[in-house]
Coordinates of N, CA and C in Angstrom, one line a residue:
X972 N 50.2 -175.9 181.9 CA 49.3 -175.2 180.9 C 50.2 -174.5 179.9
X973 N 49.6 -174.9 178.3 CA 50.6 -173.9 177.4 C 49.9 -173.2 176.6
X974 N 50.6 -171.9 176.9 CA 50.0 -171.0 175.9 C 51.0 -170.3 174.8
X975 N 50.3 -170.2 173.9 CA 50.7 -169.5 172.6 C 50.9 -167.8 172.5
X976 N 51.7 -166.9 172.4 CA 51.1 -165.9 171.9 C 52.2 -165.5 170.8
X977 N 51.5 -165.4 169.5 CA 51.4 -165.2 168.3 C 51.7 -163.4 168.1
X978 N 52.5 -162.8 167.4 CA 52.9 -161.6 167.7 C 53.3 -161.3 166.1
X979 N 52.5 -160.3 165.9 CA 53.1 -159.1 164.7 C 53.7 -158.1 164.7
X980 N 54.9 -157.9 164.4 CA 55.8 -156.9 164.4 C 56.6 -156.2 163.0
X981 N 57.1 -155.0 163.6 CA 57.4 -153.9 162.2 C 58.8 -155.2 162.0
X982 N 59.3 -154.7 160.6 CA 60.3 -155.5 160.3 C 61.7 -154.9 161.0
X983 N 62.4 -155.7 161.2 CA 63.4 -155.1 162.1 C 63.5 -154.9 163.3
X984 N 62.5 -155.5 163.9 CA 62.1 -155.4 165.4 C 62.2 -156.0 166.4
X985 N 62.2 -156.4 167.9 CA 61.7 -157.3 168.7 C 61.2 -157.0 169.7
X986 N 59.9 -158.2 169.9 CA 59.7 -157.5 171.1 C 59.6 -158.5 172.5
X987 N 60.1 -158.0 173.1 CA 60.5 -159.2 174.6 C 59.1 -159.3 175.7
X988 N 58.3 -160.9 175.5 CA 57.4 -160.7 176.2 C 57.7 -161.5 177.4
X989 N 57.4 -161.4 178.7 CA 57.6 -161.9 180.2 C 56.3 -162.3 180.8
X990 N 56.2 -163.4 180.9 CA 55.1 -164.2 181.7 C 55.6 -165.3 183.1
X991 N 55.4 -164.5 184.1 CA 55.8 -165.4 185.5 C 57.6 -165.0 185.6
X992 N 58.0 -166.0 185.6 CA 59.7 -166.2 185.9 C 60.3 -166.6 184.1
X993 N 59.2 -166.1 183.5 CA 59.9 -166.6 181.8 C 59.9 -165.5 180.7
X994 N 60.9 -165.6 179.6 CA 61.2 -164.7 178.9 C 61.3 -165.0 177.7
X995 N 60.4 -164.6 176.5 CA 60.4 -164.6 175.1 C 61.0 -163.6 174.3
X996 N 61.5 -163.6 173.5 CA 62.0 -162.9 172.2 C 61.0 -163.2 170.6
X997 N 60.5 -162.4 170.2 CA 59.8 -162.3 169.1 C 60.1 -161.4 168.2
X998 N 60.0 -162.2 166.8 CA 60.3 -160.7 165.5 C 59.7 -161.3 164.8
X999 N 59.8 -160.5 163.3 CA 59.3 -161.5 162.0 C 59.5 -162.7 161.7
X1000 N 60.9 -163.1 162.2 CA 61.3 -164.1 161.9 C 60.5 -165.2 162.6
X1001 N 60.9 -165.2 164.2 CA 60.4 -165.9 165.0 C 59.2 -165.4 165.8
X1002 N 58.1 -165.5 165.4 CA 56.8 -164.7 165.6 C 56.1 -165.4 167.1
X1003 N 56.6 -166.4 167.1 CA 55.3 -167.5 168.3 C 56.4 -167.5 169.4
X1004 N 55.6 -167.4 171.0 CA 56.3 -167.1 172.0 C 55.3 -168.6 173.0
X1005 N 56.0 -169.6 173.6 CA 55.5 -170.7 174.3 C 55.7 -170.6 175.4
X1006 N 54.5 -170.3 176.0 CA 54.8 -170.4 177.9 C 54.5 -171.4 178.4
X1007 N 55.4 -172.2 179.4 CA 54.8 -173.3 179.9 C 54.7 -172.7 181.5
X1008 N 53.2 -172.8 181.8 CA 53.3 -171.7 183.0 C 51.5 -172.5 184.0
X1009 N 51.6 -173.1 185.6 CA 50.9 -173.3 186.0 C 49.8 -172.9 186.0
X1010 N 49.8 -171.6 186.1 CA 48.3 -170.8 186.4 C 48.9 -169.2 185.7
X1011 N 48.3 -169.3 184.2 CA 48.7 -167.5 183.8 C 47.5 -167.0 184.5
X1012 N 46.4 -167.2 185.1 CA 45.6 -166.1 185.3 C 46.4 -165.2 186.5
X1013 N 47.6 -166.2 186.9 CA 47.9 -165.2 188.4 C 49.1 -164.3 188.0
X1014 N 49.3 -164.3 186.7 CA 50.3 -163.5 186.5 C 49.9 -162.3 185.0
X1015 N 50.8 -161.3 185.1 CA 50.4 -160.5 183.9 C 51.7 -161.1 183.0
X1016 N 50.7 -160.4 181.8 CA 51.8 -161.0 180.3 C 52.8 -159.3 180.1
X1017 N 53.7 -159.6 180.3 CA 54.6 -158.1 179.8 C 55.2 -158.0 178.4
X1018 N 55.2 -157.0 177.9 CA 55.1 -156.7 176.7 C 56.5 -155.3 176.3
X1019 N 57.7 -155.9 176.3 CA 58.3 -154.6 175.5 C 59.2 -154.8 174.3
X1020 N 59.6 -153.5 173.8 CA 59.9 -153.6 172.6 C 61.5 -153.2 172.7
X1021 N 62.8 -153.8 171.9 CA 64.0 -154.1 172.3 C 64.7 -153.3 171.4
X1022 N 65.8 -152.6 171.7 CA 66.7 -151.7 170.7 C 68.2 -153.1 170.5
X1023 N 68.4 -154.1 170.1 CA 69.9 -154.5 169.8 C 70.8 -154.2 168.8
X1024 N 71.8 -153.9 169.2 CA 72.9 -153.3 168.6 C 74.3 -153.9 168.8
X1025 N 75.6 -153.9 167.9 CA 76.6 -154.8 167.9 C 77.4 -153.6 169.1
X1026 N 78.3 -154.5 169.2 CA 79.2 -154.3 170.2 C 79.8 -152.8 169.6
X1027 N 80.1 -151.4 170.4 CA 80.3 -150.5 169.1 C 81.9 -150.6 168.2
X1028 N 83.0 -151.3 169.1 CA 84.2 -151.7 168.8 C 84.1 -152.6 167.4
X1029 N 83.0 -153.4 167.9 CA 82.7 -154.7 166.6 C 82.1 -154.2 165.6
X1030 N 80.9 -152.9 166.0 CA 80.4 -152.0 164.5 C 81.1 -151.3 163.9
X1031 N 82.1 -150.1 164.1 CA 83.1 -149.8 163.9 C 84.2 -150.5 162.7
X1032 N 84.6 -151.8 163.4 CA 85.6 -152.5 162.5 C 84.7 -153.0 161.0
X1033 N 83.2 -153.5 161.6 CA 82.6 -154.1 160.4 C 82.7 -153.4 159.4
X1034 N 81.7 -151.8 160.2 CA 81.5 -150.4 159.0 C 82.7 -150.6 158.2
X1035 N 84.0 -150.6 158.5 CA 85.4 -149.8 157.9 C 85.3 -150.5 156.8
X1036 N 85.5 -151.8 157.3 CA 85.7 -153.1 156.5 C 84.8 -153.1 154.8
X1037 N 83.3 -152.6 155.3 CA 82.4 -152.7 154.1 C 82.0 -151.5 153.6
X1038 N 82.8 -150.0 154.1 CA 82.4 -148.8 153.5 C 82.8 -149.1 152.0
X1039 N 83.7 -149.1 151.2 CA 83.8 -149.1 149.9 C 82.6 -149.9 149.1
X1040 N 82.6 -151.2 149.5 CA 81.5 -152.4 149.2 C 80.0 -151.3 149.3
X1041 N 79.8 -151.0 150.4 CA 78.4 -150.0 150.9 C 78.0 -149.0 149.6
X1042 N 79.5 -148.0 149.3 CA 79.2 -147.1 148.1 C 78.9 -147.6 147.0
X1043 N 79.5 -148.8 146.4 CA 78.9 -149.1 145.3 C 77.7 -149.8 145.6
X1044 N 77.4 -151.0 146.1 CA 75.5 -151.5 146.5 C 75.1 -149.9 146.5
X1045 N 75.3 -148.7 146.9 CA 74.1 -147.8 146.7 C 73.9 -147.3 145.6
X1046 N 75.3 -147.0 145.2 CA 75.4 -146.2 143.7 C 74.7 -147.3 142.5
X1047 N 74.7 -148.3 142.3 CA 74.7 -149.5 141.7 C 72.8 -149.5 141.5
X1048 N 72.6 -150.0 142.8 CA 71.2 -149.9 142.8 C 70.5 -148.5 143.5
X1049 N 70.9 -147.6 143.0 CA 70.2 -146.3 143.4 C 69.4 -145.8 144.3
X1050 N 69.9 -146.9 145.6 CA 69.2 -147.0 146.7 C 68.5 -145.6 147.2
X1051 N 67.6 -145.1 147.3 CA 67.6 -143.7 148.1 C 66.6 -144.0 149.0
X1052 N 66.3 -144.6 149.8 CA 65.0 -145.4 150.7 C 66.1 -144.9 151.7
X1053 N 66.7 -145.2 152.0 CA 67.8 -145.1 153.1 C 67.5 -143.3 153.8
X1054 N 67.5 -142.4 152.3 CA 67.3 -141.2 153.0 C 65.7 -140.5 153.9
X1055 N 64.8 -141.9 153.3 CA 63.8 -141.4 154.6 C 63.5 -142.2 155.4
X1056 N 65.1 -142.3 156.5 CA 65.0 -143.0 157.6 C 63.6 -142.4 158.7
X1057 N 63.0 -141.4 158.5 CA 61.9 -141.8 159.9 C 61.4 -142.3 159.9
X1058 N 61.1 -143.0 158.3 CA 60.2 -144.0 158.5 C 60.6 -145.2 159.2
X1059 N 61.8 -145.4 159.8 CA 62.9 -147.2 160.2 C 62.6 -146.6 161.4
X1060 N 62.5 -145.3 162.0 CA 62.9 -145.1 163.7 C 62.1 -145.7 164.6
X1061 N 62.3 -146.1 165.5 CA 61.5 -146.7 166.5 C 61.8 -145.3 167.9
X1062 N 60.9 -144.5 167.8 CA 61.2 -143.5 168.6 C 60.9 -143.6 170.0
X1063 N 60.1 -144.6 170.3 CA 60.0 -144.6 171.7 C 60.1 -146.3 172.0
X1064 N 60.9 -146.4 173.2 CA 60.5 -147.6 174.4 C 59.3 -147.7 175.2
X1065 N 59.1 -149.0 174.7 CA 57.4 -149.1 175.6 C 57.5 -150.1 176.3
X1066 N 56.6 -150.6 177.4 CA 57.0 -151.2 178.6 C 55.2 -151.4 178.8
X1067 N 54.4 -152.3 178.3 CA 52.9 -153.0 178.5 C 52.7 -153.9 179.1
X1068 N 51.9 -153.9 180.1 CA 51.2 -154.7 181.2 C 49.8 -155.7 180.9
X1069 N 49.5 -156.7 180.1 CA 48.3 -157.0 180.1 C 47.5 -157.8 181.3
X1070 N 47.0 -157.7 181.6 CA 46.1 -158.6 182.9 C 45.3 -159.7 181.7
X1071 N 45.9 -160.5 182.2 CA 45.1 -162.4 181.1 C 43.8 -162.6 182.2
X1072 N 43.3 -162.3 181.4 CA 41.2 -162.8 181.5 C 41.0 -164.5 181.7
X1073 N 40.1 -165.0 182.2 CA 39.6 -166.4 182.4 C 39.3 -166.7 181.1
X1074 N 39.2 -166.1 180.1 CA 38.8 -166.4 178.7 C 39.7 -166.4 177.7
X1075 N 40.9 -166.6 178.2 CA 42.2 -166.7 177.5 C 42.7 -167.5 176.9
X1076 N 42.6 -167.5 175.4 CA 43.0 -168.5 174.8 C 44.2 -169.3 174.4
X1077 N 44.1 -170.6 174.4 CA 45.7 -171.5 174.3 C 46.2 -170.5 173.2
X1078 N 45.9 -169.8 172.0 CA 47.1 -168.9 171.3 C 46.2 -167.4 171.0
X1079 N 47.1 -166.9 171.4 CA 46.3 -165.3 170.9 C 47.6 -164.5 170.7
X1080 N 47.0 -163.6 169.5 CA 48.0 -162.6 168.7 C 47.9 -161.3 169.7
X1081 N 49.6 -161.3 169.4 CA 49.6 -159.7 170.3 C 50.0 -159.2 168.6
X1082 N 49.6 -157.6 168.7 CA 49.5 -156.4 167.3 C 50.7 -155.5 168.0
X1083 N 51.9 -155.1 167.3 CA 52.5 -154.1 167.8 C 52.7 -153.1 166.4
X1084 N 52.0 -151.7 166.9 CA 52.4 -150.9 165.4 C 53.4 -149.8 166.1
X1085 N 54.5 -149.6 165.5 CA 55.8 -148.6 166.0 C 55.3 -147.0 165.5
X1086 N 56.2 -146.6 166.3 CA 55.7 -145.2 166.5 C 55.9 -145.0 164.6
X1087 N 55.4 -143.5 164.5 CA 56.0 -143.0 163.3 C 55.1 -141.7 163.2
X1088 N 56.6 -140.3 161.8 CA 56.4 -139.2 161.9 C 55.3 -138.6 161.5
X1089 N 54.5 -137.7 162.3 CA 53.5 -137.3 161.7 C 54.0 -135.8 161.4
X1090 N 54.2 -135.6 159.8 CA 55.1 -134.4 159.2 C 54.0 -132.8 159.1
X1091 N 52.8 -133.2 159.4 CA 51.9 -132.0 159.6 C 52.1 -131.5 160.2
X1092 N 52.1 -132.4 161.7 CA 51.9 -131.7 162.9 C 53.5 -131.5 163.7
X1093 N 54.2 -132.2 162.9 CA 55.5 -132.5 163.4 C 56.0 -132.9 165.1
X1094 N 55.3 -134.1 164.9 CA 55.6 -134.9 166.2 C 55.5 -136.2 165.7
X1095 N 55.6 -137.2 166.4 CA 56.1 -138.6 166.9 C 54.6 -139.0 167.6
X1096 N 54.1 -140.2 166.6 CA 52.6 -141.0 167.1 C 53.4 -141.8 168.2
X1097 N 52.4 -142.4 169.0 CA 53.1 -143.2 169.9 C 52.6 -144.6 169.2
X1098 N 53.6 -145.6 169.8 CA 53.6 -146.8 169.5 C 52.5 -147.4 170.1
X1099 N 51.7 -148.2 169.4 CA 50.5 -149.5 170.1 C 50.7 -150.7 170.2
X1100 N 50.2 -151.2 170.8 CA 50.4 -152.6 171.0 C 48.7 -153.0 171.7
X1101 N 48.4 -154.0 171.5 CA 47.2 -154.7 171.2 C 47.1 -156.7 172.0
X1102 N 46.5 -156.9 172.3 CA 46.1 -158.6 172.7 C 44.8 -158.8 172.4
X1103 N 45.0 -159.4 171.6 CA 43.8 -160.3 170.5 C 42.7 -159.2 170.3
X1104 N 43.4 -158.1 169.9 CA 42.2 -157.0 169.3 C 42.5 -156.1 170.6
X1105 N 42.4 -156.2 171.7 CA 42.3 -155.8 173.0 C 43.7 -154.3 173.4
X1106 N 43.3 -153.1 172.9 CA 44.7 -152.1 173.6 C 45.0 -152.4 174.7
X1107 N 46.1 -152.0 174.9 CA 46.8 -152.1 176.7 C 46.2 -150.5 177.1
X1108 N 46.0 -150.8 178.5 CA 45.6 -149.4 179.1 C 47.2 -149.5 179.8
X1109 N 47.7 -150.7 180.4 CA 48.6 -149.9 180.9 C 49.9 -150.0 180.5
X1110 N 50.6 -148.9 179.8 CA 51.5 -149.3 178.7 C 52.3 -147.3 179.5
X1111 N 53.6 -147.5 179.5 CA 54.4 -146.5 179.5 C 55.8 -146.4 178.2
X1112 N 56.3 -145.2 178.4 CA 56.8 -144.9 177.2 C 58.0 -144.1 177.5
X1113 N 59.5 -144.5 176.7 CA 60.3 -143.6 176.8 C 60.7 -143.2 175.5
X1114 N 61.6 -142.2 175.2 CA 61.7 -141.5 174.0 C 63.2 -142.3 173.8
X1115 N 63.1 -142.7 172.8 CA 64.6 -144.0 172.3 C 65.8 -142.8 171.7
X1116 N 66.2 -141.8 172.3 CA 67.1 -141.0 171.7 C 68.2 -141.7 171.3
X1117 N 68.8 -142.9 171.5 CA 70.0 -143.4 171.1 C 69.2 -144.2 169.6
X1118 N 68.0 -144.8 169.7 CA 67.8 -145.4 168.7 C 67.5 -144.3 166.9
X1119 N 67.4 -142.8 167.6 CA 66.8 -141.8 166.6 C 68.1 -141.7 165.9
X1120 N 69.5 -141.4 167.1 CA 70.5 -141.2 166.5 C 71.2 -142.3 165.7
X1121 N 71.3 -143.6 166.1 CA 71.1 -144.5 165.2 C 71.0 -144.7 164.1
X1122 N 69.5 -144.6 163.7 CA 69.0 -144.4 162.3 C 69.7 -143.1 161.9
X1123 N 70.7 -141.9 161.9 CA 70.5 -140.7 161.4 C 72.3 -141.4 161.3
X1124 N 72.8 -142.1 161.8 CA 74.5 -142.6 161.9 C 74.3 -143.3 160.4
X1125 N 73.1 -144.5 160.5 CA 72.9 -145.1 159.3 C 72.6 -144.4 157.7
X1126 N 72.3 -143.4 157.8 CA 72.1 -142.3 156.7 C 73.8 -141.4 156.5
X1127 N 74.0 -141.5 157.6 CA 75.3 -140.4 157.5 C 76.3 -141.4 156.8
X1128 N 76.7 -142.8 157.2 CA 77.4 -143.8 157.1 C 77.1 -144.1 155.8
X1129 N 75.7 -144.3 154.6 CA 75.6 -144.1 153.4 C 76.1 -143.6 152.6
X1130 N 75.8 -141.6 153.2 CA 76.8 -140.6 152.7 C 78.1 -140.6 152.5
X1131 N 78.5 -141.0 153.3 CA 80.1 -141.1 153.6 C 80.4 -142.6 153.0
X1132 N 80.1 -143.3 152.5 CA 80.8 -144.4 151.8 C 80.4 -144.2 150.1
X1133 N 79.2 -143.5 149.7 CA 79.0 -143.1 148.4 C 80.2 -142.1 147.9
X1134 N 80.2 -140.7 148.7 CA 81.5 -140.2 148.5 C 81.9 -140.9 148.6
X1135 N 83.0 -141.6 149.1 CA 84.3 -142.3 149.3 C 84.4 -142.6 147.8
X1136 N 83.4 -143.5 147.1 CA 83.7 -144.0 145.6 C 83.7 -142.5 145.0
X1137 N 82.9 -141.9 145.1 CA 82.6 -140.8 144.2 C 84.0 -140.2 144.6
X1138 N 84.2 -139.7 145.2 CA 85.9 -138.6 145.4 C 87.1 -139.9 145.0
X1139 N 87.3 -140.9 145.1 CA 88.3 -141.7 144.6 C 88.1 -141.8 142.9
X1140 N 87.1 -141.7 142.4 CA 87.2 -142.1 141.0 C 86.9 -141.0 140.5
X1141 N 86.9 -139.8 140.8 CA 86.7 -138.0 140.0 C 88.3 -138.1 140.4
X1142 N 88.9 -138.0 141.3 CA 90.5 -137.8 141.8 C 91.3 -138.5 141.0
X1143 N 90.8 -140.0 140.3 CA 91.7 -140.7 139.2 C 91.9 -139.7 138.6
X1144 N 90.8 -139.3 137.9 CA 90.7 -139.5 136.6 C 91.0 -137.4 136.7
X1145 N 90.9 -136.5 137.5 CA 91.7 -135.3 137.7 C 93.7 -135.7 138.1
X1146 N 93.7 -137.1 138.6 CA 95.1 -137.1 138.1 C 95.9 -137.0 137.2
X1147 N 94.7 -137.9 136.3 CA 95.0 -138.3 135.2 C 95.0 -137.3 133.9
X1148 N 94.0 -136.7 134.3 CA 93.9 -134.7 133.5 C 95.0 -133.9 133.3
X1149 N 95.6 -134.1 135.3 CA 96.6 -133.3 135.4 C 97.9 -133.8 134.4
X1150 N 98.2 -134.8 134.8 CA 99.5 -135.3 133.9 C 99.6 -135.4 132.8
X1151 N 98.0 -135.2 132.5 CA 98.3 -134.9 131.0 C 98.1 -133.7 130.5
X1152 N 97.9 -132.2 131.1 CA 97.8 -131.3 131.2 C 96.5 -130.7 130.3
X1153 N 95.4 -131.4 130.5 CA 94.2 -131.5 129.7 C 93.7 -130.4 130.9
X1154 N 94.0 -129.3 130.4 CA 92.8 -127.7 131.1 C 91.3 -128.0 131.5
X1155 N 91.0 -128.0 130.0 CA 89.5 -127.9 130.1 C 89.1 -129.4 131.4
X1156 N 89.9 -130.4 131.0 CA 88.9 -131.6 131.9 C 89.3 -131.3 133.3
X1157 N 90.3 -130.8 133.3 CA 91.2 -130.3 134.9 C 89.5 -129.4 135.4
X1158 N 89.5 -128.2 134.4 CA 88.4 -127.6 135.0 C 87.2 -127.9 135.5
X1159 N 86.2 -128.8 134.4 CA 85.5 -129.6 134.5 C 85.4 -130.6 135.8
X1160 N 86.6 -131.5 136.2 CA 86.8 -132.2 137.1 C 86.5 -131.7 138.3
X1161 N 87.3 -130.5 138.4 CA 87.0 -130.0 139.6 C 86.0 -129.5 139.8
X1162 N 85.2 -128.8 139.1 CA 84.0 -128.3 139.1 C 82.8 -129.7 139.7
X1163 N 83.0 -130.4 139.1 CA 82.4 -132.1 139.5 C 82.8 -132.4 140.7
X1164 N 83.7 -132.0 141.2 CA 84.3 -132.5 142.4 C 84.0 -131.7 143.4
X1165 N 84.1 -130.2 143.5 CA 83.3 -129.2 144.2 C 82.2 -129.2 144.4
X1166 N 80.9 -129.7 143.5 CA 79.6 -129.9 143.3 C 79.5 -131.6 144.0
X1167 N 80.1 -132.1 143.6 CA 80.0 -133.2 144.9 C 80.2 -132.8 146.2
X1168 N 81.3 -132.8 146.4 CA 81.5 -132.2 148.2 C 80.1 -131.2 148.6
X1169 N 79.9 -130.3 148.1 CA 79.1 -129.4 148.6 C 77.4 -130.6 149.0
X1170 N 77.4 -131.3 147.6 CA 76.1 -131.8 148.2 C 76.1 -132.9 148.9
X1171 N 77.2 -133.4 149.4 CA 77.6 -134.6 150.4 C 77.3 -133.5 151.8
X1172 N 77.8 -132.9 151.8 CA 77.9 -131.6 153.0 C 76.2 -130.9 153.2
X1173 N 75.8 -131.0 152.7 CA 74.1 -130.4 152.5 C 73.6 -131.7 153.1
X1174 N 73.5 -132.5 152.4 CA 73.0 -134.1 152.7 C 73.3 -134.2 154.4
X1175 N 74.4 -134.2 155.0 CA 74.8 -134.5 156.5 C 74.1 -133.4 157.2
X1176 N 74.2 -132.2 156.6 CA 73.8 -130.7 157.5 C 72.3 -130.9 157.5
X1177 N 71.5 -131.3 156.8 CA 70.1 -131.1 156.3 C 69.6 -132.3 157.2
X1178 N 69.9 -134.2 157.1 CA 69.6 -134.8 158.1 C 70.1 -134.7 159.8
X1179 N 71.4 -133.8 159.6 CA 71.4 -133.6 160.8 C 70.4 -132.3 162.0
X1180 N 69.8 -131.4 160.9 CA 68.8 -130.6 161.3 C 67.9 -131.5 161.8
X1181 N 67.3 -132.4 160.9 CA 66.2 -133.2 161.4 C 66.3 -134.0 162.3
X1182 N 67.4 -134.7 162.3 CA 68.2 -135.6 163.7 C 67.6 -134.8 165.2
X1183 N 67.8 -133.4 165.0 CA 67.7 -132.3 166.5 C 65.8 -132.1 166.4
X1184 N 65.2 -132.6 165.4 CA 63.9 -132.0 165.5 C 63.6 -133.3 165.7
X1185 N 63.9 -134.1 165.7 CA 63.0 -135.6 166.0 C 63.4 -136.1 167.5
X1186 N 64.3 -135.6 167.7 CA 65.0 -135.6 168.8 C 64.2 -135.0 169.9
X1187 N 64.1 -133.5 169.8 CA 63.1 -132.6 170.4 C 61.5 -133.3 170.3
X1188 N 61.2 -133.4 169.5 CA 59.5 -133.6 169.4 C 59.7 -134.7 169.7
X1189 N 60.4 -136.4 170.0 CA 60.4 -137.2 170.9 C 60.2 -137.0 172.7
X1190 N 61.4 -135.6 172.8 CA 60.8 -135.7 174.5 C 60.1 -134.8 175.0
X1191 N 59.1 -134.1 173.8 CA 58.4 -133.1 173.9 C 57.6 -133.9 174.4
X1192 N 57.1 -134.5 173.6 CA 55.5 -135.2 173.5 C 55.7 -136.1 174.7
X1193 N 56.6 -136.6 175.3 CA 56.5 -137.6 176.5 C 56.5 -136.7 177.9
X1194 N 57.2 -135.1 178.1 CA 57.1 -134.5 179.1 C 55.6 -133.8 179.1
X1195 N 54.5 -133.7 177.9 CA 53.9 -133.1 178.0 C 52.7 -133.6 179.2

């Protein structure tokens, strides 16, 4: 017997579904999951959602390699999407159980919508997931603290390669002031260059506040 299940997911996602002794991977890319499987009514369809990440030795060298490259793509195209990462977090791990009905069809859509911030109440929706219209009743949840910090490395790693251009090319060109003993642009320069640092430094202090509050109201909401 083969069945289909057909799966919508946030971008950047995956989610790992298990039926019997078998194991699918699904994202945007690769949306359709094929089980060849004797009898699904005797088995449940499992449903979770996956955090992958590179090796951190192999992230590391890549980061180094493309910080310079990174500051200009931001500076260039004025990326600033990047700084409201809650919207990218996947704050919790979920783990869904569906029991497949006699009325199960050869392809049916699973719905997965990811958690996300609710800034009123200042907590963390939980994540859904769905089969052919149908919620899971039985679905558990962990709070993804490595994935929060993650997204908050990716904002900082931003930061820190936009400076890099920005302090290398104010530092020319205050070389270049100095040796020629140009006062006023010496003054100027640095004044530009103080006013940079300070708001590179605000920028890390200010997401890292929120890093600790997203953090908290992740395993608030799951101990409650």
């Amino acid at each position: 017997m083969k069945i289909v299940f057909s799966a919508k997911v946030p971008e950047g996602e995956t989610l790992k579904l298990s039926l019997g002794n078998q194991e699918k991977r699904v994202d945007t890319v690769n949306s359709d999951a094929v089980f060849e499987i004797s009898n699904a009514l005797q088995n449940d369809l499992t449903v979770e959602n996956t955090v992958d990440s590179l090796p951190k030795a192999l992230a590391i060298l890549l980061y180094a390699i493309a910080l310079p490259f990174q500051g200009l793509y931001h500076i260039l195209t004025f990326d600033t999407d990047i700084m409201k990462w809650d919207a990218n977090v996947c704050a919790y791990l979920f783990r869904a159980t569906f029991k497949l009905e006699s009325a199960l069809k050869e392809k049916s859509t699973i719905v997965y919508h990811n958690s996300s911030w609710d800034s009123v109440n200042k907590k963390w929706t939980l994540p859904a997931v769905s089969l052919d219209g149908i919620p899971c009743d039985n679905i558990s949840f962990t709070p993804n603290i490595p994935g929060i910090r993650s997204a908050f490395l990716r904002v900082l790693r931003v930061t820190l390669s936009v400076y890099l251009i920005f302090s290398a090319l104010f530092s020319y060109l205050l070389f270049a002031a100095v040796s020629k003993s140009l006062t006023v642009a010496i003054v100027l320069l640095l004044l530009i260059i103080t006013a940079g640092t300070a708001l590179a430094l605000y920028a890390v202090f200010y997401n890292y506040k929120k890093l600790k509050i997203y953090e908290t109201a992740a395993r608030t909401f799951i101990s409650k």
